[in-house]
JSON list of C-alpha atoms in Angstrom, two decimals:
[
{"chain": "A", "resi": 1, "resn": "MET", "atom": "CA", "xyz": [45.62, -24.79, 68.21]},
{"chain": "A", "resi": 2, "resn": "ALA", "atom": "CA", "xyz": [46.36, -23.65, 71.95]},
{"chain": "A", "resi": 3, "resn": "GLY", "atom": "CA", "xyz": [47.62, -27.25, 73.67]},
{"chain": "A", "resi": 4, "resn": "LEU", "atom": "CA", "xyz": [44.76, -27.88, 76.36]},
{"chain": "A", "resi": 5, "resn": "GLU", "atom": "CA", "xyz": [47.78, -28.98, 78.80]},
{"chain": "A", "resi": 6, "resn": "ASP", "atom": "CA", "xyz": [48.73, -25.41, 78.88]},
{"chain": "A", "resi": 7, "resn": "VAL", "atom": "CA", "xyz": [45.17, -23.72, 79.51]},
{"chain": "A", "resi": 8, "resn": "PRO", "atom": "CA", "xyz": [44.51, -23.46, 83.49]},
{"chain": "A", "resi": 9, "resn": "SER", "atom": "CA", "xyz": [42.39, -25.50, 84.96]},
{"chain": "A", "resi": 10, "resn": "MET", "atom": "CA", "xyz": [39.98, -23.48, 86.81]},
{"chain": "A", "resi": 11, "resn": "ASP", "atom": "CA", "xyz": [39.65, -22.50, 82.87]},
{"chain": "A", "resi": 12, "resn": "LEU", "atom": "CA", "xyz": [38.89, -25.54, 81.73]},
{"chain": "A", "resi": 13, "resn": "MET", "atom": "CA", "xyz": [36.52, -26.41, 84.31]},
{"chain": "A", "resi": 14, "resn": "ASN", "atom": "CA", "xyz": [34.53, -23.36, 83.55]},
{"chain": "A", "resi": 15, "resn": "GLU", "atom": "CA", "xyz": [34.11, -23.96, 80.06]},
{"chain": "A", "resi": 16, "resn": "LEU", "atom": "CA", "xyz": [32.82, -27.37, 80.78]},
{"chain": "A", "resi": 17, "resn": "LEU", "atom": "CA", "xyz": [30.68, -25.66, 83.37]},
{"chain": "A", "resi": 18, "resn": "ARG", "atom": "CA", "xyz": [29.32, -23.99, 80.36]},
{"chain": "A", "resi": 19, "resn": "ARG", "atom": "CA", "xyz": [29.06, -25.97, 78.26]},
{"chain": "A", "resi": 20, "resn": "MET", "atom": "CA", "xyz": [26.93, -28.32, 80.16]},
{"chain": "A", "resi": 21, "resn": "LYS", "atom": "CA", "xyz": [24.48, -24.77, 80.68]},
{"chain": "A", "resi": 22, "resn": "CYS", "atom": "CA", "xyz": [24.43, -24.46, 77.46]},
{"chain": "A", "resi": 23, "resn": "SER", "atom": "CA", "xyz": [23.68, -27.33, 76.27]},
{"chain": "A", "resi": 24, "resn": "THR", "atom": "CA", "xyz": [19.97, -26.85, 78.25]},
{"chain": "A", "resi": 25, "resn": "LYS", "atom": "CA", "xyz": [19.10, -23.95, 76.60]},
{"chain": "A", "resi": 26, "resn": "PRO", "atom": "CA", "xyz": [17.35, -23.70, 73.25]},
{"chain": "A", "resi": 27, "resn": "ASP", "atom": "CA", "xyz": [18.48, -23.61, 70.17]},
{"chain": "A", "resi": 28, "resn": "LYS", "atom": "CA", "xyz": [17.70, -19.97, 68.95]},
{"chain": "A", "resi": 29, "resn": "ARG", "atom": "CA", "xyz": [18.20, -18.15, 65.28]},
{"chain": "A", "resi": 30, "resn": "LEU", "atom": "CA", "xyz": [18.17, -14.72, 65.92]},
{"chain": "A", "resi": 31, "resn": "ILE", "atom": "CA", "xyz": [18.16, -10.94, 63.73]},
{"chain": "A", "resi": 32, "resn": "LEU", "atom": "CA", "xyz": [19.00, -7.26, 66.00]},
{"chain": "A", "resi": 33, "resn": "ILE", "atom": "CA", "xyz": [17.32, -4.65, 63.59]},
{"chain": "A", "resi": 34, "resn": "GLY", "atom": "CA", "xyz": [17.57, -1.02, 64.91]},
{"chain": "A", "resi": 35, "resn": "PRO", "atom": "CA", "xyz": [18.60, 2.23, 63.87]},
{"chain": "A", "resi": 36, "resn": "PRO", "atom": "CA", "xyz": [22.36, 3.39, 65.66]},
{"chain": "A", "resi": 37, "resn": "GLY", "atom": "CA", "xyz": [22.16, 4.41, 69.10]},
{"chain": "A", "resi": 38, "resn": "SER", "atom": "CA", "xyz": [18.77, 1.92, 69.93]},
{"chain": "A", "resi": 39, "resn": "GLY", "atom": "CA", "xyz": [20.57, 0.16, 72.58]},
{"chain": "A", "resi": 40, "resn": "LYS", "atom": "CA", "xyz": [20.98, -3.10, 70.64]},
{"chain": "A", "resi": 41, "resn": "GLY", "atom": "CA", "xyz": [25.04, -2.58, 71.43]},
{"chain": "A", "resi": 42, "resn": "THR", "atom": "CA", "xyz": [24.00, -3.24, 74.85]},
{"chain": "A", "resi": 43, "resn": "GLN", "atom": "CA", "xyz": [21.43, -5.75, 74.48]},
{"chain": "A", "resi": 44, "resn": "SER", "atom": "CA", "xyz": [23.25, -8.02, 72.44]},
{"chain": "A", "resi": 45, "resn": "PRO", "atom": "CA", "xyz": [25.62, -9.03, 74.93]},
{"chain": "A", "resi": 46, "resn": "ILE", "atom": "CA", "xyz": [23.56, -10.14, 77.12]},
{"chain": "A", "resi": 47, "resn": "ILE", "atom": "CA", "xyz": [21.48, -12.31, 75.16]},
{"chain": "A", "resi": 48, "resn": "LYS", "atom": "CA", "xyz": [24.71, -14.44, 74.31]},
{"chain": "A", "resi": 49, "resn": "ASP", "atom": "CA", "xyz": [25.81, -15.08, 77.41]},
{"chain": "A", "resi": 50, "resn": "GLU", "atom": "CA", "xyz": [22.01, -15.86, 77.98]},
{"chain": "A", "resi": 51, "resn": "TYR", "atom": "CA", "xyz": [21.66, -18.36, 75.04]},
{"chain": "A", "resi": 52, "resn": "CYS", "atom": "CA", "xyz": [25.33, -19.31, 74.62]},
{"chain": "A", "resi": 53, "resn": "LEU", "atom": "CA", "xyz": [24.60, -18.00, 71.01]},
{"chain": "A", "resi": 54, "resn": "CYS", "atom": "CA", "xyz": [27.90, -16.78, 68.72]},
{"chain": "A", "resi": 55, "resn": "HIS", "atom": "CA", "xyz": [27.09, -12.96, 68.14]},
{"chain": "A", "resi": 56, "resn": "LEU", "atom": "CA", "xyz": [28.04, -12.23, 64.40]},
{"chain": "A", "resi": 57, "resn": "ALA", "atom": "CA", "xyz": [28.36, -8.96, 63.17]},
{"chain": "A", "resi": 58, "resn": "THR", "atom": "CA", "xyz": [29.39, -9.49, 59.41]},
{"chain": "A", "resi": 59, "resn": "GLY", "atom": "CA", "xyz": [31.82, -5.90, 59.80]},
{"chain": "A", "resi": 60, "resn": "ASP", "atom": "CA", "xyz": [33.89, -7.72, 62.36]},
{"chain": "A", "resi": 61, "resn": "MET", "atom": "CA", "xyz": [33.59, -10.90, 59.52]},
{"chain": "A", "resi": 62, "resn": "LEU", "atom": "CA", "xyz": [34.43, -9.93, 56.95]},
{"chain": "A", "resi": 63, "resn": "ARG", "atom": "CA", "xyz": [37.36, -8.36, 58.54]},
{"chain": "A", "resi": 64, "resn": "ALA", "atom": "CA", "xyz": [38.20, -11.86, 59.46]},
{"chain": "A", "resi": 65, "resn": "ALA", "atom": "CA", "xyz": [37.73, -14.21, 56.69]},
{"chain": "A", "resi": 66, "resn": "VAL", "atom": "CA", "xyz": [40.16, -11.29, 54.85]},
{"chain": "A", "resi": 67, "resn": "ALA", "atom": "CA", "xyz": [42.98, -12.00, 57.15]},
{"chain": "A", "resi": 68, "resn": "ALA", "atom": "CA", "xyz": [42.25, -15.34, 57.78]},
{"chain": "A", "resi": 69, "resn": "LYS", "atom": "CA", "xyz": [42.47, -15.39, 53.56]},
{"chain": "A", "resi": 70, "resn": "THR", "atom": "CA", "xyz": [39.86, -18.58, 53.50]},
{"chain": "A", "resi": 71, "resn": "PRO", "atom": "CA", "xyz": [38.78, -18.43, 49.93]},
{"chain": "A", "resi": 72, "resn": "LEU", "atom": "CA", "xyz": [35.46, -16.56, 50.97]},
{"chain": "A", "resi": 73, "resn": "GLY", "atom": "CA", "xyz": [37.79, -13.91, 52.42]},
{"chain": "A", "resi": 74, "resn": "LEU", "atom": "CA", "xyz": [40.17, -13.60, 49.46]},
{"chain": "A", "resi": 75, "resn": "LYS", "atom": "CA", "xyz": [37.54, -12.74, 46.80]},
{"chain": "A", "resi": 76, "resn": "ALA", "atom": "CA", "xyz": [35.79, -10.32, 49.40]},
{"chain": "A", "resi": 77, "resn": "LYS", "atom": "CA", "xyz": [40.09, -8.62, 49.72]},
{"chain": "A", "resi": 78, "resn": "GLU", "atom": "CA", "xyz": [39.73, -8.54, 46.16]},
{"chain": "A", "resi": 79, "resn": "VAL", "atom": "CA", "xyz": [36.42, -6.71, 45.36]},
{"chain": "A", "resi": 80, "resn": "MET", "atom": "CA", "xyz": [37.17, -4.11, 48.72]},
{"chain": "A", "resi": 81, "resn": "ASP", "atom": "CA", "xyz": [40.52, -3.31, 47.53]},
{"chain": "A", "resi": 82, "resn": "LYS", "atom": "CA", "xyz": [38.54, -2.03, 44.17]},
{"chain": "A", "resi": 83, "resn": "GLY", "atom": "CA", "xyz": [36.31, -0.16, 46.03]},
{"chain": "A", "resi": 84, "resn": "GLU", "atom": "CA", "xyz": [33.78, -2.38, 45.30]},
{"chain": "A", "resi": 85, "resn": "LEU", "atom": "CA", "xyz": [30.85, -3.53, 47.58]},
{"chain": "A", "resi": 86, "resn": "VAL", "atom": "CA", "xyz": [30.45, -7.13, 48.75]},
{"chain": "A", "resi": 87, "resn": "SER", "atom": "CA", "xyz": [28.18, -8.64, 46.56]},
{"chain": "A", "resi": 88, "resn": "ASP", "atom": "CA", "xyz": [25.04, -10.71, 49.62]},
{"chain": "A", "resi": 89, "resn": "ASP", "atom": "CA", "xyz": [26.54, -14.02, 48.23]},
{"chain": "A", "resi": 90, "resn": "LEU", "atom": "CA", "xyz": [30.13, -13.46, 49.74]},
{"chain": "A", "resi": 91, "resn": "VAL", "atom": "CA", "xyz": [28.42, -11.91, 52.58]},
{"chain": "A", "resi": 92, "resn": "VAL", "atom": "CA", "xyz": [26.32, -15.05, 53.32]},
{"chain": "A", "resi": 93, "resn": "GLY", "atom": "CA", "xyz": [28.48, -17.45, 52.25]},
{"chain": "A", "resi": 94, "resn": "ILE", "atom": "CA", "xyz": [30.88, -16.15, 54.61]},
{"chain": "A", "resi": 95, "resn": "ILE", "atom": "CA", "xyz": [28.02, -16.26, 57.25]},
{"chain": "A", "resi": 96, "resn": "ASP", "atom": "CA", "xyz": [27.58, -19.79, 56.48]},
{"chain": "A", "resi": 97, "resn": "GLU", "atom": "CA", "xyz": [31.40, -20.43, 57.10]},
{"chain": "A", "resi": 98, "resn": "ALA", "atom": "CA", "xyz": [30.70, -19.16, 60.56]},
{"chain": "A", "resi": 99, "resn": "LEU", "atom": "CA", "xyz": [28.30, -21.05, 61.38]},
{"chain": "A", "resi": 100, "resn": "LYS", "atom": "CA", "xyz": [30.04, -24.14, 61.00]},
{"chain": "A", "resi": 101, "resn": "LYS", "atom": "CA", "xyz": [32.54, -22.98, 64.45]},
{"chain": "A", "resi": 102, "resn": "PRO", "atom": "CA", "xyz": [31.47, -25.10, 67.92]},
{"chain": "A", "resi": 103, "resn": "SER", "atom": "CA", "xyz": [30.71, -21.39, 69.88]},
{"chain": "A", "resi": 104, "resn": "CYS", "atom": "CA", "xyz": [27.71, -21.41, 66.56]},
{"chain": "A", "resi": 105, "resn": "GLN", "atom": "CA", "xyz": [26.26, -24.55, 68.05]},
{"chain": "A", "resi": 106, "resn": "LYS", "atom": "CA", "xyz": [23.12, -23.17, 69.52]},
{"chain": "A", "resi": 107, "resn": "GLY", "atom": "CA", "xyz": [22.40, -20.65, 67.67]},
{"chain": "A", "resi": 108, "resn": "PHE", "atom": "CA", "xyz": [23.68, -17.07, 66.01]},
{"chain": "A", "resi": 109, "resn": "ILE", "atom": "CA", "xyz": [23.26, -13.67, 66.96]},
{"chain": "A", "resi": 110, "resn": "LEU", "atom": "CA", "xyz": [22.66, -11.26, 63.99]},
{"chain": "A", "resi": 111, "resn": "ASP", "atom": "CA", "xyz": [23.72, -7.79, 64.04]},
{"chain": "A", "resi": 112, "resn": "GLY", "atom": "CA", "xyz": [24.24, -5.83, 60.78]},
{"chain": "A", "resi": 113, "resn": "PHE", "atom": "CA", "xyz": [22.67, -8.11, 58.59]},
{"chain": "A", "resi": 114, "resn": "PRO", "atom": "CA", "xyz": [20.19, -8.68, 56.73]},
{"chain": "A", "resi": 115, "resn": "ARG", "atom": "CA", "xyz": [20.01, -4.17, 55.69]},
{"chain": "A", "resi": 116, "resn": "THR", "atom": "CA", "xyz": [17.49, -5.57, 52.19]},
{"chain": "A", "resi": 117, "resn": "VAL", "atom": "CA", "xyz": [14.69, -8.44, 51.32]},
{"chain": "A", "resi": 118, "resn": "THR", "atom": "CA", "xyz": [17.44, -9.90, 49.12]},
{"chain": "A", "resi": 119, "resn": "GLN", "atom": "CA", "xyz": [19.65, -9.83, 51.28]},
{"chain": "A", "resi": 120, "resn": "ALA", "atom": "CA", "xyz": [16.87, -11.20, 54.37]},
{"chain": "A", "resi": 121, "resn": "GLN", "atom": "CA", "xyz": [15.85, -13.79, 51.11]},
{"chain": "A", "resi": 122, "resn": "LYS", "atom": "CA", "xyz": [19.70, -15.06, 49.91]},
{"chain": "A", "resi": 123, "resn": "LEU", "atom": "CA", "xyz": [20.77, -15.96, 53.73]},
{"chain": "A", "resi": 124, "resn": "ASP", "atom": "CA", "xyz": [16.95, -17.60, 54.08]},
{"chain": "A", "resi": 125, "resn": "GLU", "atom": "CA", "xyz": [17.02, -19.82, 51.76]},
{"chain": "A", "resi": 126, "resn": "MET", "atom": "CA", "xyz": [21.14, -20.81, 53.28]},
{"chain": "A", "resi": 127, "resn": "LEU", "atom": "CA", "xyz": [20.02, -21.30, 56.34]},
{"chain": "A", "resi": 128, "resn": "GLU", "atom": "CA", "xyz": [16.80, -23.84, 54.97]},
{"chain": "A", "resi": 129, "resn": "LYS", "atom": "CA", "xyz": [20.14, -25.72, 53.04]},
{"chain": "A", "resi": 130, "resn": "ARG", "atom": "CA", "xyz": [21.01, -26.33, 56.96]},
{"chain": "A", "resi": 131, "resn": "GLY", "atom": "CA", "xyz": [17.61, -27.32, 58.39]},
{"chain": "A", "resi": 132, "resn": "VAL", "atom": "CA", "xyz": [16.96, -24.45, 60.15]},
{"chain": "A", "resi": 133, "resn": "LYS", "atom": "CA", "xyz": [15.31, -21.04, 59.95]},
{"chain": "A", "resi": 134, "resn": "VAL", "atom": "CA", "xyz": [15.23, -17.56, 61.91]},
{"chain": "A", "resi": 135, "resn": "ASP", "atom": "CA", "xyz": [13.45, -18.21, 65.22]},
{"chain": "A", "resi": 136, "resn": "LYS", "atom": "CA", "xyz": [12.58, -14.09, 66.54]},
{"chain": "A", "resi": 137, "resn": "VAL", "atom": "CA", "xyz": [13.67, -10.36, 65.16]},
{"chain": "A", "resi": 138, "resn": "LEU", "atom": "CA", "xyz": [13.76, -8.01, 67.42]},
{"chain": "A", "resi": 139, "resn": "ASN", "atom": "CA", "xyz": [13.44, -4.61, 66.65]},
{"chain": "A", "resi": 140, "resn": "PHE", "atom": "CA", "xyz": [14.41, -2.20, 68.54]},
{"chain": "A", "resi": 141, "resn": "ALA", "atom": "CA", "xyz": [12.15, 0.67, 67.99]},
{"chain": "A", "resi": 142, "resn": "ILE", "atom": "CA", "xyz": [12.55, 4.34, 69.36]},
{"chain": "A", "resi": 143, "resn": "ASP", "atom": "CA", "xyz": [11.62, 7.35, 67.75]},
{"chain": "A", "resi": 144, "resn": "ASP", "atom": "CA", "xyz": [13.78, 9.63, 65.83]},
{"chain": "A", "resi": 145, "resn": "ALA", "atom": "CA", "xyz": [13.69, 12.83, 68.34]},
{"chain": "A", "resi": 146, "resn": "ILE", "atom": "CA", "xyz": [14.34, 10.36, 71.05]},
{"chain": "A", "resi": 147, "resn": "LEU", "atom": "CA", "xyz": [17.60, 9.12, 69.96]},
{"chain": "A", "resi": 148, "resn": "GLU", "atom": "CA", "xyz": [18.47, 12.63, 68.43]},
{"chain": "A", "resi": 149, "resn": "ASP", "atom": "CA", "xyz": [18.48, 13.87, 72.13]},
{"chain": "A", "resi": 150, "resn": "ARG", "atom": "CA", "xyz": [20.66, 10.17, 73.11]},
{"chain": "A", "resi": 151, "resn": "ILE", "atom": "CA", "xyz": [22.94, 10.80, 70.50]},
{"chain": "A", "resi": 152, "resn": "THR", "atom": "CA", "xyz": [23.47, 14.34, 70.77]},
{"chain": "A", "resi": 153, "resn": "GLY", "atom": "CA", "xyz": [24.35, 15.25, 73.58]},
{"chain": "A", "resi": 154, "resn": "ARG", "atom": "CA", "xyz": [26.63, 12.47, 74.11]},
{"chain": "A", "resi": 155, "resn": "TRP", "atom": "CA", "xyz": [30.44, 13.67, 75.03]},
{"chain": "A", "resi": 156, "resn": "ILE", "atom": "CA", "xyz": [33.50, 12.14, 75.33]},
{"chain": "A", "resi": 157, "resn": "HIS", "atom": "CA", "xyz": [37.03, 12.40, 77.12]},
{"chain": "A", "resi": 158, "resn": "PRO", "atom": "CA", "xyz": [39.23, 11.40, 74.02]},
{"chain": "A", "resi": 159, "resn": "SER", "atom": "CA", "xyz": [42.01, 9.72, 75.94]},
{"chain": "A", "resi": 160, "resn": "SER", "atom": "CA", "xyz": [40.03, 7.68, 78.48]},
{"chain": "A", "resi": 161, "resn": "GLY", "atom": "CA", "xyz": [36.98, 7.20, 75.98]},
{"chain": "A", "resi": 162, "resn": "ARG", "atom": "CA", "xyz": [34.59, 7.86, 79.26]},
{"chain": "A", "resi": 163, "resn": "THR", "atom": "CA", "xyz": [31.42, 8.95, 77.81]},
{"chain": "A", "resi": 164, "resn": "TYR", "atom": "CA", "xyz": [28.82, 12.20, 79.33]},
{"chain": "A", "resi": 165, "resn": "HIS", "atom": "CA", "xyz": [25.72, 13.38, 78.00]},
{"chain": "A", "resi": 166, "resn": "THR", "atom": "CA", "xyz": [24.04, 16.31, 78.67]},
{"chain": "A", "resi": 167, "resn": "LYS", "atom": "CA", "xyz": [21.08, 14.88, 79.96]},
{"chain": "A", "resi": 168, "resn": "PHE", "atom": "CA", "xyz": [21.31, 11.77, 80.83]},
{"chain": "A", "resi": 169, "resn": "ALA", "atom": "CA", "xyz": [25.43, 12.04, 82.71]},
{"chain": "A", "resi": 170, "resn": "PRO", "atom": "CA", "xyz": [26.42, 15.56, 82.45]},
{"chain": "A", "resi": 171, "resn": "PRO", "atom": "CA", "xyz": [29.96, 16.29, 83.69]},
{"chain": "A", "resi": 172, "resn": "LYS", "atom": "CA", "xyz": [30.29, 18.38, 86.65]},
{"chain": "A", "resi": 173, "resn": "ALA", "atom": "CA", "xyz": [31.50, 21.07, 84.68]},
{"chain": "A", "resi": 174, "resn": "PRO", "atom": "CA", "xyz": [30.15, 21.60, 80.92]},
{"chain": "A", "resi": 175, "resn": "GLY", "atom": "CA", "xyz": [32.21, 20.73, 78.35]},
{"chain": "A", "resi": 176, "resn": "VAL", "atom": "CA", "xyz": [35.19, 19.18, 80.71]},
{"chain": "A", "resi": 177, "resn": "ASP", "atom": "CA", "xyz": [36.17, 15.71, 81.67]},
{"chain": "A", "resi": 178, "resn": "ASP", "atom": "CA", "xyz": [35.88, 14.80, 86.03]},
{"chain": "A", "resi": 179, "resn": "PHE", "atom": "CA", "xyz": [38.97, 13.45, 86.27]},
{"chain": "A", "resi": 180, "resn": "THR", "atom": "CA", "xyz": [41.38, 15.31, 84.57]},
{"chain": "A", "resi": 181, "resn": "GLY", "atom": "CA", "xyz": [39.03, 18.87, 83.52]},
{"chain": "A", "resi": 182, "resn": "GLU", "atom": "CA", "xyz": [40.17, 17.75, 79.61]},
{"chain": "A", "resi": 183, "resn": "PRO", "atom": "CA", "xyz": [37.73, 18.66, 78.01]},
{"chain": "A", "resi": 184, "resn": "LEU", "atom": "CA", "xyz": [34.99, 17.31, 76.08]},
{"chain": "A", "resi": 185, "resn": "ILE", "atom": "CA", "xyz": [34.37, 16.47, 72.11]},
{"chain": "A", "resi": 186, "resn": "GLN", "atom": "CA", "xyz": [32.15, 15.22, 70.49]},
{"chain": "A", "resi": 187, "resn": "ARG", "atom": "CA", "xyz": [32.63, 12.92, 67.60]},
{"chain": "A", "resi": 188, "resn": "LYS", "atom": "CA", "xyz": [31.77, 13.59, 64.03]},
{"chain": "A", "resi": 189, "resn": "ASP", "atom": "CA", "xyz": [29.31, 10.91, 63.76]},
{"chain": "A", "resi": 190, "resn": "ASP", "atom": "CA", "xyz": [26.79, 12.62, 66.68]},
{"chain": "A", "resi": 191, "resn": "THR", "atom": "CA", "xyz": [25.67, 15.56, 65.29]},
{"chain": "A", "resi": 192, "resn": "ALA", "atom": "CA", "xyz": [22.16, 15.91, 64.28]},
{"chain": "A", "resi": 193, "resn": "ALA", "atom": "CA", "xyz": [22.45, 16.31, 60.34]},
{"chain": "A", "resi": 194, "resn": "VAL", "atom": "CA", "xyz": [25.30, 12.96, 60.35]},
{"chain": "A", "resi": 195, "resn": "LEU", "atom": "CA", "xyz": [22.02, 11.35, 62.36]},
{"chain": "A", "resi": 196, "resn": "LYS", "atom": "CA", "xyz": [19.20, 12.67, 60.51]},
{"chain": "A", "resi": 197, "resn": "SER", "atom": "CA", "xyz": [20.77, 11.16, 57.74]},
{"chain": "A", "resi": 198, "resn": "ARG", "atom": "CA", "xyz": [21.74, 7.80, 58.53]},
{"chain": "A", "resi": 199, "resn": "LEU", "atom": "CA", "xyz": [18.36, 7.60, 59.69]},
{"chain": "A", "resi": 200, "resn": "GLU", "atom": "CA", "xyz": [16.47, 8.34, 57.05]},
{"chain": "A", "resi": 201, "resn": "ALA", "atom": "CA", "xyz": [19.31, 5.75, 54.98]},
{"chain": "A", "resi": 202, "resn": "PHE", "atom": "CA", "xyz": [18.24, 3.03, 57.76]},
{"chain": "A", "resi": 203, "resn": "HIS", "atom": "CA", "xyz": [14.46, 3.74, 58.07]},
{"chain": "A", "resi": 204, "resn": "LYS", "atom": "CA", "xyz": [14.29, 3.25, 53.62]},
{"chain": "A", "resi": 205, "resn": "GLN", "atom": "CA", "xyz": [16.56, 0.12, 54.15]},
{"chain": "A", "resi": 206, "resn": "THR", "atom": "CA", "xyz": [15.33, -1.74, 57.12]},
{"chain": "A", "resi": 207, "resn": "GLU", "atom": "CA", "xyz": [11.69, -1.23, 57.05]},
{"chain": "A", "resi": 208, "resn": "PRO", "atom": "CA", "xyz": [10.72, -3.92, 53.77]},
{"chain": "A", "resi": 209, "resn": "VAL", "atom": "CA", "xyz": [12.99, -5.42, 55.72]},
{"chain": "A", "resi": 210, "resn": "ILE", "atom": "CA", "xyz": [10.76, -5.85, 58.52]},
{"chain": "A", "resi": 211, "resn": "ASP", "atom": "CA", "xyz": [8.44, -6.13, 56.83]},
{"chain": "A", "resi": 212, "resn": "TYR", "atom": "CA", "xyz": [9.33, -9.56, 54.72]},
{"chain": "A", "resi": 213, "resn": "TYR", "atom": "CA", "xyz": [9.67, -10.81, 58.15]},
{"chain": "A", "resi": 214, "resn": "THR", "atom": "CA", "xyz": [6.56, -9.41, 60.25]},
{"chain": "A", "resi": 215, "resn": "LYS", "atom": "CA", "xyz": [4.82, -11.82, 56.92]},
{"chain": "A", "resi": 216, "resn": "LYS", "atom": "CA", "xyz": [6.17, -14.34, 58.88]},
{"chain": "A", "resi": 217, "resn": "SER", "atom": "CA", "xyz": [5.31, -13.61, 62.01]},
{"chain": "A", "resi": 218, "resn": "ILE", "atom": "CA", "xyz": [8.24, -13.66, 64.27]},
{"chain": "A", "resi": 219, "resn": "VAL", "atom": "CA", "xyz": [9.06, -10.26, 64.84]},
{"chain": "A", "resi": 220, "resn": "ALA", "atom": "CA", "xyz": [9.10, -8.68, 68.46]},
{"chain": "A", "resi": 221, "resn": "ASN", "atom": "CA", "xyz": [8.56, -4.77, 68.15]},
{"chain": "A", "resi": 222, "resn": "LEU", "atom": "CA", "xyz": [11.06, -3.49, 71.65]},
{"chain": "A", "resi": 223, "resn": "HIS", "atom": "CA", "xyz": [10.44, -0.04, 73.31]},
{"chain": "A", "resi": 224, "resn": "ALA", "atom": "CA", "xyz": [14.07, 0.40, 73.14]},
{"chain": "A", "resi": 225, "resn": "GLU", "atom": "CA", "xyz": [13.18, 3.97, 74.45]},
{"chain": "A", "resi": 226, "resn": "LYS", "atom": "CA", "xyz": [13.17, 2.93, 77.92]},
{"chain": "A", "resi": 227, "resn": "PRO", "atom": "CA", "xyz": [16.05, 2.20, 80.41]},
{"chain": "A", "resi": 228, "resn": "PRO", "atom": "CA", "xyz": [18.09, -0.42, 79.25]},
{"chain": "A", "resi": 229, "resn": "LYS", "atom": "CA", "xyz": [17.32, -3.06, 82.00]},
{"chain": "A", "resi": 230, "resn": "ASP", "atom": "CA", "xyz": [13.54, -2.71, 81.07]},
{"chain": "A", "resi": 231, "resn": "VAL", "atom": "CA", "xyz": [14.13, -3.55, 76.87]},
{"chain": "A", "resi": 232, "resn": "THR", "atom": "CA", "xyz": [16.47, -6.25, 78.58]},
{"chain": "A", "resi": 233, "resn": "VAL", "atom": "CA", "xyz": [13.61, -7.60, 80.55]},
{"chain": "A", "resi": 234, "resn": "GLU", "atom": "CA", "xyz": [11.85, -7.18, 77.96]},
{"chain": "A", "resi": 235, "resn": "VAL", "atom": "CA", "xyz": [14.15, -8.83, 75.92]},
{"chain": "A", "resi": 236, "resn": "GLN", "atom": "CA", "xyz": [14.16, -12.02, 78.43]},
{"chain": "A", "resi": 237, "resn": "LYS", "atom": "CA", "xyz": [10.27, -12.37, 78.14]},
{"chain": "A", "resi": 238, "resn": "VAL", "atom": "CA", "xyz": [9.94, -12.29, 74.42]},
{"chain": "A", "resi": 239, "resn": "LEU", "atom": "CA", "xyz": [13.10, -15.15, 73.44]},
{"chain": "A", "resi": 240, "resn": "SER", "atom": "CA", "xyz": [11.25, -17.67, 76.83]},
{"chain": "A", "resi": 241, "resn": "SER", "atom": "CA", "xyz": [7.93, -16.93, 75.39]}
]
């Protein structure tokens, strides 16, 4: 922990102002569900800043717990080193641990979890012990055909990370970067075949999760095929109602 006396005054003031603004916001506990390419990654930071929530991506949290050598992290490392999958209880335990942080005081955004009904039930049990519950599940609903368009049209300039899209943001000359003239590549994952298998797995796994939360009347179905700005407006309507 760095001494506060070494933090520039401007940064301290900004953080204080941010926390004062946050203290007036309602608590929110949100789950984001959506297939790859549905725009969760675009909306998540906007929601996080607007409502002062912490963003919990279970993959990142597992890696952080392992790196920090927390008791749960050490358990997870043992399992991962054997090439096995980390148990639901362990993941929920790591989420529980993360919720103690000051940044999670106003609530959280869970992304990539729960993926199964069992995980959803375990998450509910853990939150119940804390006297809280999931407030909203944002379902980024989008047609598979639109996703295929979005994802298979993506081309990348490897050294700069610039991305292009054959349909929505094409390079000036086909297949080459606008600035360097170097060739563009397509990520191995960004092919129709890979996408098809990822979507099949996604639907099979998560439709029951969406049903589980629909029965609790907390699912909001977003029109994720719309432009990002429109989706942001939709999210704000859902969360302010």
